[in-house]
mmCIF file of C-alpha atoms and ligand atoms in Angstrom:
data_model
loop_
_atom_site.group_PDB
_atom_site.id
_atom_site.type_symbol
_atom_site.label_atom_id
_atom_site.label_comp_id
_atom_site.label_asym_id
_atom_site.label_seq_id
_atom_site.Cartn_x
_atom_site.Cartn_y
_atom_site.Cartn_z
ATOM 1 C CA UNK A 244 -0.330 -27.397 -2.124
ATOM 2 C CA UNK A 245 -2.968 -24.835 -2.437
ATOM 3 C CA UNK A 246 -2.160 -23.170 1.349
ATOM 4 C CA UNK A 247 1.701 -23.556 -0.143
ATOM 5 C CA UNK A 248 0.870 -21.472 -2.876
ATOM 6 C CA UNK A 249 -1.030 -18.249 -0.975
ATOM 7 C CA UNK A 250 0.248 -18.657 2.319
ATOM 8 C CA UNK A 251 1.876 -15.453 1.553
ATOM 9 C CA UNK A 252 -0.490 -13.565 -0.386
ATOM 10 C CA UNK A 253 -0.789 -11.128 2.376
ATOM 11 C CA UNK A 254 2.787 -10.025 1.998
ATOM 12 C CA UNK A 255 1.699 -6.732 0.341
ATOM 13 C CA UNK A 256 -1.357 -5.751 3.075
ATOM 14 C CA UNK A 257 0.280 -6.641 6.065
ATOM 15 C CA UNK A 258 3.859 -6.031 6.173
ATOM 16 C CA UNK A 259 3.861 -7.122 9.894
ATOM 17 C CA UNK A 260 1.265 -9.775 10.188
ATOM 18 C CA UNK A 261 0.646 -11.376 6.460
ATOM 19 C CA UNK A 262 0.181 -14.736 8.262
ATOM 20 C CA UNK A 263 -2.777 -13.345 9.628
ATOM 21 C CA UNK A 264 -3.755 -12.008 6.155
ATOM 22 C CA UNK A 265 -3.184 -15.077 4.375
ATOM 23 C CA UNK A 266 -5.253 -17.327 7.127
ATOM 24 C CA UNK A 267 -8.020 -15.024 7.098
ATOM 25 C CA UNK A 268 -8.698 -15.250 3.533
ATOM 26 C CA UNK A 269 -8.147 -19.366 2.803
ATOM 27 C CA UNK A 270 -10.280 -19.630 6.408
ATOM 28 C CA UNK A 271 -13.392 -20.227 4.272
ATOM 29 C CA UNK A 272 -11.907 -23.166 2.308
ATOM 30 C CA UNK A 273 -9.259 -24.739 4.501
ATOM 31 C CA UNK A 274 -9.657 -27.512 7.165
ATOM 32 C CA UNK A 275 -8.801 -25.567 10.953
ATOM 33 C CA UNK A 276 -5.544 -27.254 10.705
ATOM 34 C CA UNK A 277 -4.656 -25.687 7.665
ATOM 35 C CA UNK A 278 -6.127 -22.636 8.480
ATOM 36 C CA UNK A 279 -4.071 -22.670 11.822
ATOM 37 C CA UNK A 280 -0.986 -23.788 9.787
ATOM 38 C CA UNK A 281 -1.011 -20.777 7.494
ATOM 39 C CA UNK A 282 -1.655 -18.137 10.448
ATOM 40 C CA UNK A 283 1.178 -19.449 12.497
ATOM 41 C CA UNK A 284 3.667 -19.987 9.511
ATOM 42 C CA UNK A 285 5.647 -16.957 9.747
ATOM 43 C CA UNK A 286 7.031 -18.099 13.596
ATOM 44 C CA UNK A 287 7.500 -21.575 12.055
ATOM 45 C CA UNK A 288 9.362 -20.448 9.264
ATOM 46 C CA UNK A 289 11.476 -17.770 11.331
ATOM 47 C CA UNK A 290 13.369 -21.286 12.340
ATOM 48 C CA UNK A 291 15.376 -20.787 9.388
ATOM 49 C CA UNK A 292 16.562 -16.990 9.732
ATOM 50 C CA UNK A 293 15.524 -15.464 13.097
ATOM 51 C CA UNK A 294 18.499 -15.704 14.224
ATOM 52 C CA UNK A 295 20.385 -13.863 11.443
ATOM 53 C CA UNK A 296 17.743 -10.909 12.981
ATOM 54 C CA UNK A 297 19.271 -11.450 16.432
ATOM 55 C CA UNK A 298 15.737 -13.310 17.301
ATOM 56 C CA UNK A 299 14.946 -16.450 18.786
ATOM 57 C CA UNK A 300 14.592 -18.698 16.074
ATOM 58 C CA UNK A 301 13.228 -21.377 18.394
ATOM 59 C CA UNK A 302 9.964 -19.198 18.789
ATOM 60 C CA UNK A 303 7.899 -21.792 17.523
ATOM 61 C CA UNK A 304 8.368 -23.667 20.314
ATOM 62 C CA UNK A 305 5.870 -22.342 22.087
ATOM 63 C CA UNK A 306 3.471 -24.432 20.573
ATOM 64 C CA UNK A 307 5.768 -27.382 20.493
ATOM 65 C CA UNK A 308 2.517 -29.551 22.085
ATOM 66 C CA UNK A 309 -0.156 -27.769 19.897
ATOM 67 C CA UNK A 310 -1.575 -30.186 17.544
ATOM 68 C CA UNK A 311 -0.864 -28.814 14.351
ATOM 69 C CA UNK A 312 2.669 -28.156 15.249
ATOM 70 C CA UNK A 313 4.300 -30.847 13.217
ATOM 71 C CA UNK A 314 2.295 -29.917 10.060
ATOM 72 C CA UNK A 315 3.410 -26.696 10.015
ATOM 73 C CA UNK A 316 7.259 -27.334 10.664
ATOM 74 C CA UNK A 317 7.045 -29.658 7.841
ATOM 75 C CA UNK A 318 4.932 -27.256 5.555
ATOM 76 C CA UNK A 319 7.526 -24.925 6.525
ATOM 77 C CA UNK A 320 10.457 -27.558 5.876
ATOM 78 C CA UNK A 321 9.066 -28.929 2.518
ATOM 79 C CA UNK A 322 7.270 -25.741 0.815
ATOM 80 C CA UNK A 323 8.366 -22.563 2.362
ATOM 81 C CA UNK A 324 11.919 -22.569 3.023
ATOM 82 C CA UNK A 325 12.744 -24.476 -0.186
ATOM 83 C CA UNK A 326 10.822 -21.216 -1.692
ATOM 84 C CA UNK A 327 13.851 -19.114 -1.038
ATOM 85 C CA UNK A 328 16.644 -21.253 -3.191
ATOM 86 C CA UNK A 329 17.166 -19.177 -6.429
ATOM 87 C CA UNK A 330 17.902 -23.001 -8.454
ATOM 88 C CA UNK A 331 14.892 -24.542 -6.612
ATOM 89 C CA UNK A 332 12.692 -26.662 -9.061
ATOM 90 C CA UNK A 333 9.691 -24.359 -10.443
ATOM 91 C CA UNK A 334 6.663 -25.367 -12.180
ATOM 92 C CA UNK A 335 4.519 -22.855 -14.223
ATOM 93 C CA UNK A 336 1.047 -21.342 -12.392
ATOM 94 C CA UNK A 337 -0.763 -23.273 -14.919
ATOM 95 C CA UNK A 338 -0.172 -26.725 -13.459
ATOM 96 C CA UNK A 339 -1.274 -25.442 -9.623
ATOM 97 C CA UNK A 340 -4.331 -23.625 -11.632
ATOM 98 C CA UNK A 341 -7.101 -26.726 -11.578
ATOM 99 C CA UNK A 342 -6.417 -27.201 -7.395
ATOM 100 C CA UNK A 343 -6.790 -23.396 -6.633
ATOM 101 C CA UNK A 344 -9.905 -23.195 -8.541
ATOM 102 C CA UNK A 345 -11.421 -26.618 -6.581
ATOM 103 C CA UNK A 346 -10.348 -25.322 -3.220
ATOM 104 C CA UNK A 347 -12.226 -22.119 -3.941
ATOM 105 C CA UNK A 348 -15.269 -23.437 -5.801
ATOM 106 C CA UNK A 349 -16.949 -23.876 -2.554
ATOM 107 C CA UNK A 350 -16.531 -22.592 1.017
ATOM 108 C CA UNK A 351 -16.032 -25.184 3.324
ATOM 109 C CA UNK A 352 -17.058 -23.224 6.337
ATOM 110 C CA UNK A 353 -17.986 -19.865 7.176
ATOM 111 C CA UNK A 354 -21.137 -17.905 6.724
ATOM 112 C CA UNK A 355 -22.189 -18.495 3.184
ATOM 113 C CA UNK A 356 -21.547 -22.515 3.480
ATOM 114 C CA UNK A 357 -25.422 -23.174 4.785
ATOM 115 C CA UNK A 358 -26.463 -20.888 1.815
ATOM 116 C CA UNK A 359 -24.321 -22.343 -0.825
ATOM 117 C CA UNK A 360 -25.243 -26.049 0.400
ATOM 118 C CA UNK A 361 -29.270 -25.285 0.322
ATOM 119 C CA UNK A 362 -28.527 -23.901 -3.252
ATOM 120 C CA UNK A 363 -26.618 -26.776 -4.575
ATOM 121 C CA UNK A 364 -29.654 -29.008 -3.324
ATOM 122 C CA UNK A 365 -32.241 -26.986 -4.945
ATOM 123 C CA UNK A 366 -30.569 -27.447 -8.280
HETATM 124 FE FE1 FE2 B 401 5.154 -16.153 4.369
#
């Protein structure tokens, strides 16, 4: 859910590679699978509109054998694509704030994880 909320956070910084920006921001806090999913969601979401731009909507099929293919296709079908429905159900951001705070409270990986684990153990 947090990936769904933040997967387009890179849009204003990286017009042509926003999935990379979002994936980089999320990487310390999410699983490898969710990182891959966010990093590649642009190509997978393209299934729903690339053909309107004269592009191959099946570009995602280059990743068909990847273990995260189904996860990423499902993410786009359930969360990314429905977000473009102007009549879709929405909830206030306050509904999601606790989960965002929980995910960003501590890095799961990255260079600062060990230091934070050490500090936590010392308390
Ligand atoms: Fe996106």
